[in-house]
PDB file of C-alpha atoms and ligand atoms in Angstrom:
ATOM      1  CA  MET A   1       0.000   0.000   0.000  1.00  0.00           C
ATOM      2  CA  LEU A   2       1.241   3.464  -0.899  1.00  0.00           C
ATOM      3  CA  LEU A   3      -0.251   6.088   1.410  1.00  0.00           C
ATOM      4  CA  ILE A   4       0.273   9.755   2.229  1.00  0.00           C
ATOM      5  CA  LEU A   5      -0.244  11.100   5.760  1.00  0.00           C
ATOM      6  CA  LEU A   6      -1.279  14.748   5.676  1.00  0.00           C
ATOM      7  CA  GLY A   7      -1.909  17.051   8.603  1.00  0.00           C
ATOM      8  CA  PRO A   8      -0.573  20.116  10.365  1.00  0.00           C
ATOM      9  CA  PRO A   9       2.680  20.014  12.345  1.00  0.00           C
ATOM     10  CA  GLY A  10       2.177  17.967  15.494  1.00  0.00           C
ATOM     11  CA  ALA A  11      -1.011  16.309  14.226  1.00  0.00           C
ATOM     12  CA  GLY A  12       0.560  12.935  14.942  1.00  0.00           C
ATOM     13  CA  LYS A  13       1.760  11.980  11.446  1.00  0.00           C
ATOM     14  CA  GLY A  14       5.033  10.529  12.742  1.00  0.00           C
ATOM     15  CA  THR A  15       3.350   8.675  15.611  1.00  0.00           C
ATOM     16  CA  GLN A  16       0.564   7.228  13.456  1.00  0.00           C
ATOM     17  CA  GLY A  17       2.926   6.655  10.503  1.00  0.00           C
ATOM     18  CA  SER A  18       5.178   4.392  12.595  1.00  0.00           C
ATOM     19  CA  LEU A  19       2.215   2.376  13.919  1.00  0.00           C
ATOM     20  CA  LEU A  20       0.709   2.094  10.446  1.00  0.00           C
ATOM     21  CA  ALA A  21       4.040   1.076   8.894  1.00  0.00           C
ATOM     22  CA  ASP A  22       4.250  -1.772  11.438  1.00  0.00           C
ATOM     23  CA  ALA A  23       0.635  -2.794  10.851  1.00  0.00           C
ATOM     24  CA  LEU A  24       1.029  -2.850   7.058  1.00  0.00           C
ATOM     25  CA  ALA A  25       4.643  -4.124   7.053  1.00  0.00           C
ATOM     26  CA  VAL A  26       5.895  -1.308   4.831  1.00  0.00           C
ATOM     27  CA  PRO A  27       8.471   1.411   5.611  1.00  0.00           C
ATOM     28  CA  LYS A  28       7.603   4.923   6.740  1.00  0.00           C
ATOM     29  CA  ILE A  29       9.275   7.557   4.564  1.00  0.00           C
ATOM     30  CA  SER A  30       9.535  10.689   6.692  1.00  0.00           C
ATOM     31  CA  THR A  31      11.336  13.552   4.972  1.00  0.00           C
ATOM     32  CA  GLY A  32      11.563  15.357   8.338  1.00  0.00           C
ATOM     33  CA  ASP A  33      13.286  12.339   9.955  1.00  0.00           C
ATOM     34  CA  ILE A  34      15.709  11.984   7.016  1.00  0.00           C
ATOM     35  CA  LEU A  35      16.610  15.680   7.277  1.00  0.00           C
ATOM     36  CA  ARG A  36      17.039  15.544  11.085  1.00  0.00           C
ATOM     37  CA  GLU A  37      19.299  12.473  10.735  1.00  0.00           C
ATOM     38  CA  ALA A  38      21.440  14.364   8.169  1.00  0.00           C
ATOM     39  CA  LEU A  39      21.554  17.315  10.549  1.00  0.00           C
ATOM     40  CA  ARG A  40      22.635  15.100  13.452  1.00  0.00           C
ATOM     41  CA  LYS A  41      25.432  13.633  11.338  1.00  0.00           C
ATOM     42  CA  GLY A  42      26.464  17.088  10.074  1.00  0.00           C
ATOM     43  CA  THR A  43      26.299  16.057   6.404  1.00  0.00           C
ATOM     44  CA  PRO A  44      26.145  18.722   3.626  1.00  0.00           C
ATOM     45  CA  LEU A  45      22.404  17.960   3.275  1.00  0.00           C
ATOM     46  CA  GLY A  46      21.884  18.566   6.990  1.00  0.00           C
ATOM     47  CA  LEU A  47      23.846  21.806   6.918  1.00  0.00           C
ATOM     48  CA  GLU A  48      21.861  23.049   3.917  1.00  0.00           C
ATOM     49  CA  ALA A  49      18.513  22.102   5.497  1.00  0.00           C
ATOM     50  CA  ARG A  50      19.193  23.509   8.980  1.00  0.00           C
ATOM     51  CA  ARG A  51      18.385  27.184   8.358  1.00  0.00           C
ATOM     52  CA  PHE A  52      15.068  26.341   6.689  1.00  0.00           C
ATOM     53  CA  MET A  53      14.043  23.887   9.404  1.00  0.00           C
ATOM     54  CA  ASP A  54      14.988  26.129  12.330  1.00  0.00           C
ATOM     55  CA  ALA A  55      12.938  28.949  10.788  1.00  0.00           C
ATOM     56  CA  GLY A  56       9.943  26.653  10.178  1.00  0.00           C
ATOM     57  CA  GLU A  57      10.244  27.113   6.399  1.00  0.00           C
ATOM     58  CA  LEU A  58      10.096  24.383   3.764  1.00  0.00           C
ATOM     59  CA  VAL A  59      13.397  22.959   2.521  1.00  0.00           C
ATOM     60  CA  PRO A  60      13.777  23.486  -1.281  1.00  0.00           C
ATOM     61  CA  ASP A  61      11.833  20.990  -3.413  1.00  0.00           C
ATOM     62  CA  THR A  62      14.903  19.800  -5.375  1.00  0.00           C
ATOM     63  CA  VAL A  63      16.562  18.602  -2.156  1.00  0.00           C
ATOM     64  CA  ILE A  64      13.412  16.815  -0.966  1.00  0.00           C
ATOM     65  CA  LEU A  65      12.646  15.147  -4.290  1.00  0.00           C
ATOM     66  CA  GLY A  66      16.117  13.581  -4.440  1.00  0.00           C
ATOM     67  CA  LEU A  67      15.565  12.082  -0.971  1.00  0.00           C
ATOM     68  CA  VAL A  68      12.146  10.678  -1.839  1.00  0.00           C
ATOM     69  CA  LYS A  69      13.349   9.179  -5.111  1.00  0.00           C
ATOM     70  CA  ASP A  70      16.076   7.261  -3.271  1.00  0.00           C
ATOM     71  CA  ALA A  71      13.759   6.097  -0.486  1.00  0.00           C
ATOM     72  CA  LEU A  72      10.993   4.965  -2.839  1.00  0.00           C
ATOM     73  CA  GLY A  73      13.485   3.126  -5.048  1.00  0.00           C
ATOM     74  CA  SER A  74      14.807   1.051  -2.138  1.00  0.00           C
ATOM     75  CA  ALA A  75      14.021  -2.690  -2.012  1.00  0.00           C
ATOM     76  CA  GLU A  76      12.302  -2.106   1.331  1.00  0.00           C
ATOM     77  CA  ALA A  77       9.662   0.097  -0.319  1.00  0.00           C
ATOM     78  CA  ALA A  78       8.911  -2.299  -3.183  1.00  0.00           C
ATOM     79  CA  GLU A  79       5.598  -3.388  -1.619  1.00  0.00           C
ATOM     80  CA  GLY A  80       4.538   0.062  -0.458  1.00  0.00           C
ATOM     81  CA  ALA A  81       5.326   2.899   1.912  1.00  0.00           C
ATOM     82  CA  ILE A  82       3.782   5.496   4.190  1.00  0.00           C
ATOM     83  CA  PHE A  83       4.778   9.056   3.303  1.00  0.00           C
ATOM     84  CA  ASP A  84       4.981  11.239   6.418  1.00  0.00           C
ATOM     85  CA  GLY A  85       5.581  14.948   5.764  1.00  0.00           C
ATOM     86  CA  PHE A  86       5.755  14.552   1.982  1.00  0.00           C
ATOM     87  CA  PRO A  87       4.473  15.972  -0.319  1.00  0.00           C
ATOM     88  CA  ARG A  88       4.351  19.423   1.252  1.00  0.00           C
ATOM     89  CA  ASN A  89       3.135  21.525  -1.678  1.00  0.00           C
ATOM     90  CA  VAL A  90       1.566  21.131  -5.122  1.00  0.00           C
ATOM     91  CA  ALA A  91       4.949  21.113  -6.911  1.00  0.00           C
ATOM     92  CA  GLN A  92       6.089  18.143  -4.768  1.00  0.00           C
ATOM     93  CA  ALA A  93       2.772  16.357  -5.351  1.00  0.00           C
ATOM     94  CA  GLU A  94       3.096  16.791  -9.122  1.00  0.00           C
ATOM     95  CA  ALA A  95       6.690  15.551  -9.013  1.00  0.00           C
ATOM     96  CA  LEU A  96       5.534  12.513  -6.994  1.00  0.00           C
ATOM     97  CA  ASP A  97       2.838  11.784  -9.609  1.00  0.00           C
ATOM     98  CA  GLU A  98       5.492  11.848 -12.352  1.00  0.00           C
ATOM     99  CA  LEU A  99       7.822   9.611 -10.367  1.00  0.00           C
ATOM    100  CA  LEU A 100       5.047   7.090  -9.655  1.00  0.00           C
ATOM    101  CA  ALA A 101       3.961   7.066 -13.314  1.00  0.00           C
ATOM    102  CA  ARG A 102       7.559   6.292 -14.355  1.00  0.00           C
ATOM    103  CA  LEU A 103       7.672   3.445 -11.805  1.00  0.00           C
ATOM    104  CA  ASP A 104       4.213   2.211 -12.859  1.00  0.00           C
ATOM    105  CA  ARG A 105       2.939   2.605  -9.307  1.00  0.00           C
ATOM    106  CA  LYS A 106      -0.014   4.468  -7.874  1.00  0.00           C
ATOM    107  CA  LEU A 107      -1.204   5.988  -4.631  1.00  0.00           C
ATOM    108  CA  ASP A 108      -3.793   4.002  -2.670  1.00  0.00           C
ATOM    109  CA  GLY A 109      -4.945   6.895  -0.533  1.00  0.00           C
ATOM    110  CA  VAL A 110      -4.358  10.024   1.466  1.00  0.00           C
ATOM    111  CA  ILE A 111      -5.089  10.236   5.196  1.00  0.00           C
ATOM    112  CA  VAL A 112      -5.753  13.671   6.668  1.00  0.00           C
ATOM    113  CA  LEU A 113      -5.237  13.905  10.445  1.00  0.00           C
ATOM    114  CA  GLU A 114      -7.397  16.717  11.789  1.00  0.00           C
ATOM    115  CA  VAL A 115      -6.235  18.516  14.930  1.00  0.00           C
ATOM    116  CA  ARG A 116      -6.980  22.040  16.264  1.00  0.00           C
ATOM    117  CA  ALA A 117      -4.233  24.697  16.485  1.00  0.00           C
ATOM    118  CA  ASP A 118      -4.409  24.932  20.312  1.00  0.00           C
ATOM    119  CA  THR A 119      -3.930  21.181  20.665  1.00  0.00           C
ATOM    120  CA  ILE A 120      -0.936  21.401  18.341  1.00  0.00           C
ATOM    121  CA  VAL A 121       0.830  24.051  20.421  1.00  0.00           C
ATOM    122  CA  GLU A 122       0.264  21.928  23.566  1.00  0.00           C
ATOM    123  CA  ARG A 123       1.579  18.787  21.839  1.00  0.00           C
ATOM    124  CA  MET A 124       4.709  20.510  20.572  1.00  0.00           C
ATOM    125  CA  SER A 125       5.583  21.944  23.969  1.00  0.00           C
ATOM    126  CA  GLY A 126       5.432  18.451  25.521  1.00  0.00           C
ATOM    127  CA  ARG A 127       7.140  16.579  22.686  1.00  0.00           C
ATOM    128  CA  ARG A 128      10.529  15.046  23.483  1.00  0.00           C
ATOM    129  CA  THR A 129      12.732  13.005  21.144  1.00  0.00           C
ATOM    130  CA  HIS A 130      15.480  10.496  21.806  1.00  0.00           C
ATOM    131  CA  PRO A 131      18.533  11.944  20.024  1.00  0.00           C
ATOM    132  CA  ASP A 132      19.930   8.534  18.981  1.00  0.00           C
ATOM    133  CA  THR A 133      16.859   6.467  18.137  1.00  0.00           C
ATOM    134  CA  GLY A 134      14.580   9.307  16.973  1.00  0.00           C
ATOM    135  CA  GLU A 135      11.799   7.797  19.120  1.00  0.00           C
ATOM    136  CA  VAL A 136       9.123  10.423  19.865  1.00  0.00           C
ATOM    137  CA  TYR A 137       7.372  10.833  23.235  1.00  0.00           C
ATOM    138  CA  HIS A 138       5.056  13.306  24.925  1.00  0.00           C
ATOM    139  CA  LEU A 139       5.592  14.181  28.575  1.00  0.00           C
ATOM    140  CA  THR A 140       1.876  13.686  29.338  1.00  0.00           C
ATOM    141  CA  HIS A 141       0.230  11.742  26.496  1.00  0.00           C
ATOM    142  CA  ASN A 142       2.999   9.275  25.652  1.00  0.00           C
ATOM    143  CA  PRO A 143       5.451   9.380  28.562  1.00  0.00           C
ATOM    144  CA  PRO A 144       8.967   8.019  28.076  1.00  0.00           C
ATOM    145  CA  PRO A 145      10.379   5.271  30.345  1.00  0.00           C
ATOM    146  CA  PRO A 146      11.793   7.064  33.443  1.00  0.00           C
ATOM    147  CA  ASP A 147      15.337   5.736  32.854  1.00  0.00           C
ATOM    148  CA  ILE A 148      15.715   7.573  29.531  1.00  0.00           C
ATOM    149  CA  GLU A 149      13.814  10.779  30.301  1.00  0.00           C
ATOM    150  CA  HIS A 150      17.032  12.703  31.083  1.00  0.00           C
ATOM    151  CA  LEU A 151      18.428  11.874  27.609  1.00  0.00           C
ATOM    152  CA  LEU A 152      15.504  13.319  25.671  1.00  0.00           C
ATOM    153  CA  VAL A 153      15.678  16.614  23.784  1.00  0.00           C
ATOM    154  CA  GLN A 154      13.193  19.180  22.489  1.00  0.00           C
ATOM    155  CA  ARG A 155      13.246  19.997  18.761  1.00  0.00           C
ATOM    156  CA  PRO A 156      14.539  23.530  18.043  1.00  0.00           C
ATOM    157  CA  ASP A 157      11.534  24.170  15.772  1.00  0.00           C
ATOM    158  CA  ASP A 158       9.072  23.336  18.591  1.00  0.00           C
ATOM    159  CA  GLN A 159       9.224  26.809  20.169  1.00  0.00           C
ATOM    160  CA  GLU A 160       5.725  28.324  20.187  1.00  0.00           C
ATOM    161  CA  GLU A 161       6.535  31.158  17.740  1.00  0.00           C
ATOM    162  CA  THR A 162       8.109  28.754  15.214  1.00  0.00           C
ATOM    163  CA  VAL A 163       5.207  26.309  15.620  1.00  0.00           C
ATOM    164  CA  ARG A 164       2.713  29.089  14.797  1.00  0.00           C
ATOM    165  CA  HIS A 165       4.769  29.960  11.699  1.00  0.00           C
ATOM    166  CA  ARG A 166       4.870  26.292  10.640  1.00  0.00           C
ATOM    167  CA  LEU A 167       1.082  26.210  10.977  1.00  0.00           C
ATOM    168  CA  LYS A 168       0.790  29.157   8.563  1.00  0.00           C
ATOM    169  CA  VAL A 169       3.158  27.437   6.108  1.00  0.00           C
ATOM    170  CA  TYR A 170       0.962  24.321   6.371  1.00  0.00           C
ATOM    171  CA  GLU A 171      -2.247  26.261   5.644  1.00  0.00           C
ATOM    172  CA  LYS A 172      -0.751  28.083   2.668  1.00  0.00           C
ATOM    173  CA  ALA A 173       1.390  25.397   1.010  1.00  0.00           C
ATOM    174  CA  THR A 174       0.213  21.977   2.203  1.00  0.00           C
ATOM    175  CA  GLU A 175      -3.528  22.151   2.942  1.00  0.00           C
ATOM    176  CA  PRO A 176      -4.381  22.746  -0.767  1.00  0.00           C
ATOM    177  CA  LEU A 177      -3.145  19.188  -1.381  1.00  0.00           C
ATOM    178  CA  ILE A 178      -6.413  17.880   0.101  1.00  0.00           C
ATOM    179  CA  GLU A 179      -8.314  19.345  -2.869  1.00  0.00           C
ATOM    180  CA  PHE A 180      -5.482  18.394  -5.243  1.00  0.00           C
ATOM    181  CA  TYR A 181      -5.893  14.714  -4.371  1.00  0.00           C
ATOM    182  CA  LYS A 182      -9.695  14.823  -4.223  1.00  0.00           C
ATOM    183  CA  SER A 183      -9.802  16.225  -7.737  1.00  0.00           C
ATOM    184  CA  SER A 184      -7.238  13.632  -8.904  1.00  0.00           C
ATOM    185  CA  GLY A 185      -9.574  10.844  -7.757  1.00  0.00           C
ATOM    186  CA  VAL A 186      -7.234   9.534  -5.033  1.00  0.00           C
ATOM    187  CA  PRO A 187      -9.299   8.375  -1.995  1.00  0.00           C
ATOM    188  CA  VAL A 188      -8.945  10.958   0.791  1.00  0.00           C
ATOM    189  CA  HIS A 189      -9.761   9.791   4.341  1.00  0.00           C
ATOM    190  CA  HIS A 190     -10.340  12.332   7.128  1.00  0.00           C
ATOM    191  CA  VAL A 191      -9.487  11.062  10.621  1.00  0.00           C
ATOM    192  CA  ASP A 192     -10.053  12.830  13.952  1.00  0.00           C
ATOM    193  CA  GLY A 193      -6.512  13.218  15.338  1.00  0.00           C
ATOM    194  CA  GLU A 194      -7.678  14.631  18.694  1.00  0.00           C
ATOM    195  CA  ARG A 195      -8.442  11.219  20.175  1.00  0.00           C
ATOM    196  CA  PRO A 196      -5.902   9.118  22.129  1.00  0.00           C
ATOM    197  CA  ILE A 197      -3.111   7.614  20.012  1.00  0.00           C
ATOM    198  CA  GLU A 198      -4.470   4.023  19.973  1.00  0.00           C
ATOM    199  CA  MET A 199      -7.988   5.196  19.037  1.00  0.00           C
ATOM    200  CA  VAL A 200      -6.673   7.312  16.160  1.00  0.00           C
ATOM    201  CA  GLN A 201      -4.779   4.282  14.862  1.00  0.00           C
ATOM    202  CA  ALA A 202      -7.879   2.088  15.113  1.00  0.00           C
ATOM    203  CA  ASP A 203      -9.959   4.702  13.208  1.00  0.00           C
ATOM    204  CA  LEU A 204      -7.267   4.966  10.599  1.00  0.00           C
ATOM    205  CA  LEU A 205      -7.068   1.205  10.019  1.00  0.00           C
ATOM    206  CA  SER A 206     -10.835   0.990   9.839  1.00  0.00           C
ATOM    207  CA  GLU A 207     -10.907   3.823   7.238  1.00  0.00           C
ATOM    208  CA  LEU A 208      -8.478   1.713   5.198  1.00  0.00           C
ATOM    209  CA  GLY A 209     -10.701  -1.347   5.586  1.00  0.00           C
ATOM    210  CA  ARG A 210      -8.186  -3.181   7.821  1.00  0.00           C
TER     211      ARG A 210
HETATM  212  P1  LIG B   1       8.427  17.344   9.873  1.00  0.00           P
HETATM  213  O1  LIG B   1       9.307  16.560  10.728  1.00  0.00           O
HETATM  214  O2  LIG B   1       7.705  16.669   8.754  1.00  0.00           O
HETATM  215  O3  LIG B   1       7.451  18.152  10.822  1.00  0.00           O
HETATM  216  P2  LIG B   1       5.880  18.439  10.775  1.00  0.00           P
HETATM  217  O4  LIG B   1       5.114  18.090   9.566  1.00  0.00           O
HETATM  218  O5  LIG B   1       5.822  19.857  11.152  1.00  0.00           O
HETATM  219  O6  LIG B   1       5.330  17.424  11.762  1.00  0.00           O
HETATM  220  P3  LIG B   1       5.906  17.052  13.135  1.00  0.00           P
HETATM  221  O7  LIG B   1       7.033  16.067  12.998  1.00  0.00           O
HETATM  222  O8  LIG B   1       6.202  18.310  13.917  1.00  0.00           O
HETATM  223  O9  LIG B   1       4.638  16.419  13.826  1.00  0.00           O
HETATM  224  P4  LIG B   1       3.854  15.069  13.556  1.00  0.00           P
HETATM  225  O10 LIG B   1       2.598  15.358  12.820  1.00  0.00           O
HETATM  226  O11 LIG B   1       4.760  14.022  12.975  1.00  0.00           O
HETATM  227  O12 LIG B   1       3.464  14.729  15.055  1.00  0.00           O
HETATM  228  P5  LIG B   1       4.103  13.691  16.096  1.00  0.00           P
HETATM  229  O13 LIG B   1       3.666  12.306  15.732  1.00  0.00           O
HETATM  230  O14 LIG B   1       5.560  13.927  16.296  1.00  0.00           O
HETATM  231  O15 LIG B   1       9.219  18.562   9.210  1.00  0.00           O
HETATM  232  C1  LIG B   1      10.090  19.392   9.963  1.00  0.00           C
HETATM  233  C2  LIG B   1      10.747  20.395   9.022  1.00  0.00           C
HETATM  234  O16 LIG B   1      11.518  19.687   8.016  1.00  0.00           O
HETATM  235  C3  LIG B   1       9.767  21.262   8.200  1.00  0.00           C
HETATM  236  O17 LIG B   1       9.352  22.420   8.913  1.00  0.00           O
HETATM  237  C4  LIG B   1      10.633  21.596   6.981  1.00  0.00           C
HETATM  238  O18 LIG B   1      11.578  22.599   7.275  1.00  0.00           O
HETATM  239  C5  LIG B   1      11.392  20.292   6.735  1.00  0.00           C
HETATM  240  N1  LIG B   1      10.671  19.372   5.835  1.00  0.00           N
HETATM  241  C6  LIG B   1      10.242  18.107   6.128  1.00  0.00           C
HETATM  242  N2  LIG B   1       9.644  17.552   5.060  1.00  0.00           N
HETATM  243  C7  LIG B   1       9.687  18.477   4.072  1.00  0.00           C
HETATM  244  C8  LIG B   1       9.209  18.499   2.725  1.00  0.00           C
HETATM  245  N3  LIG B   1       8.560  17.444   2.180  1.00  0.00           N
HETATM  246  N4  LIG B   1       9.425  19.621   2.002  1.00  0.00           N
HETATM  247  C9  LIG B   1      10.080  20.690   2.506  1.00  0.00           C
HETATM  248  N5  LIG B   1      10.549  20.743   3.779  1.00  0.00           N
HETATM  249  C10 LIG B   1      10.358  19.633   4.553  1.00  0.00           C
HETATM  250  O19 LIG B   1       3.295  14.123  17.411  1.00  0.00           O
HETATM  251  C11 LIG B   1       3.545  15.375  18.037  1.00  0.00           C
HETATM  252  C12 LIG B   1       3.519  15.180  19.585  1.00  0.00           C
HETATM  253  O20 LIG B   1       2.193  14.847  19.982  1.00  0.00           O
HETATM  254  C13 LIG B   1       4.410  14.022  20.089  1.00  0.00           C
HETATM  255  O21 LIG B   1       4.939  14.389  21.328  1.00  0.00           O
HETATM  256  C14 LIG B   1       3.442  12.829  20.230  1.00  0.00           C
HETATM  257  O22 LIG B   1       3.855  11.929  21.237  1.00  0.00           O
HETATM  258  C15 LIG B   1       2.146  13.542  20.609  1.00  0.00           C
HETATM  259  N6  LIG B   1       0.951  12.893  20.068  1.00  0.00           N
HETATM  260  C16 LIG B   1       0.813  12.318  18.842  1.00  0.00           C
HETATM  261  N7  LIG B   1      -0.439  11.849  18.664  1.00  0.00           N
HETATM  262  C17 LIG B   1      -1.123  12.176  19.800  1.00  0.00           C
HETATM  263  C18 LIG B   1      -2.479  11.963  20.236  1.00  0.00           C
HETATM  264  N8  LIG B   1      -3.388  11.338  19.467  1.00  0.00           N
HETATM  265  N9  LIG B   1      -2.832  12.435  21.470  1.00  0.00           N
HETATM  266  C19 LIG B   1      -1.923  13.072  22.275  1.00  0.00           C
HETATM  267  N10 LIG B   1      -0.615  13.284  21.923  1.00  0.00           N
HETATM  268  C20 LIG B   1      -0.235  12.842  20.694  1.00  0.00           C
END
């Protein structure tokens, strides 16, 4: 299955994407995770991406499309994948369509996680990430094991002002993709992302007929 997870920053795309990838036995392709890993390793890609990410802006499309092409071409993704955080604008969606047509593959659906802005700001302020594994927790809603809590870090782009800017970028550049896919005939599933993590996952699987 080839699926796209859409939703504002902090909607739970990464959390649900990991659970869904396990349930469907396909990899999760998260452009944000790939960029953060490059940043952690200090590669040229990471250094180029840093200023965009810290400011809550989108990284240039050419950089992102190269990453996605590699990830989708991997043997691991031969049976499908969950896109988390990609595509982010109409140009990326059109480029993905072209890539899929060349590979003779097609999208099975788009899942839109719906969450209110106030919830998002609260989620971001409590989000903590393990710097080595990339595992994501929330101090209240998804607490980390006590023995690793001291190791966890907060993402630099999770400061309230940057989060509010990322929300504006989402509304302007990414939200139009909902109509883009509806008018392309790709099934678009809306899921209430405000419910507890396990309930969101159950709703999502049921939307997909699983
Ligand atoms: P990216 O990493 O994609 O960030 P994002 O889309 O802003 O989404 P987040 O990772 O912040 O949130 P999420 O929806 O995955 O939520 P999560 O599951 O963590 O991108 C970061 C940056 O990279 C971008 O700003 C841009 O610069 C660049 N970038 C990436 N892709 C790009 C692209 N394609 N093009 C251009 N630039 C790109 O959950 C959030 C918190 O809430 C966690 O603490 C979690 O535990 C908790 N939580 C999750 N679900 C629930 C729930 N149901 N109830 C309670 N708490 C919950």
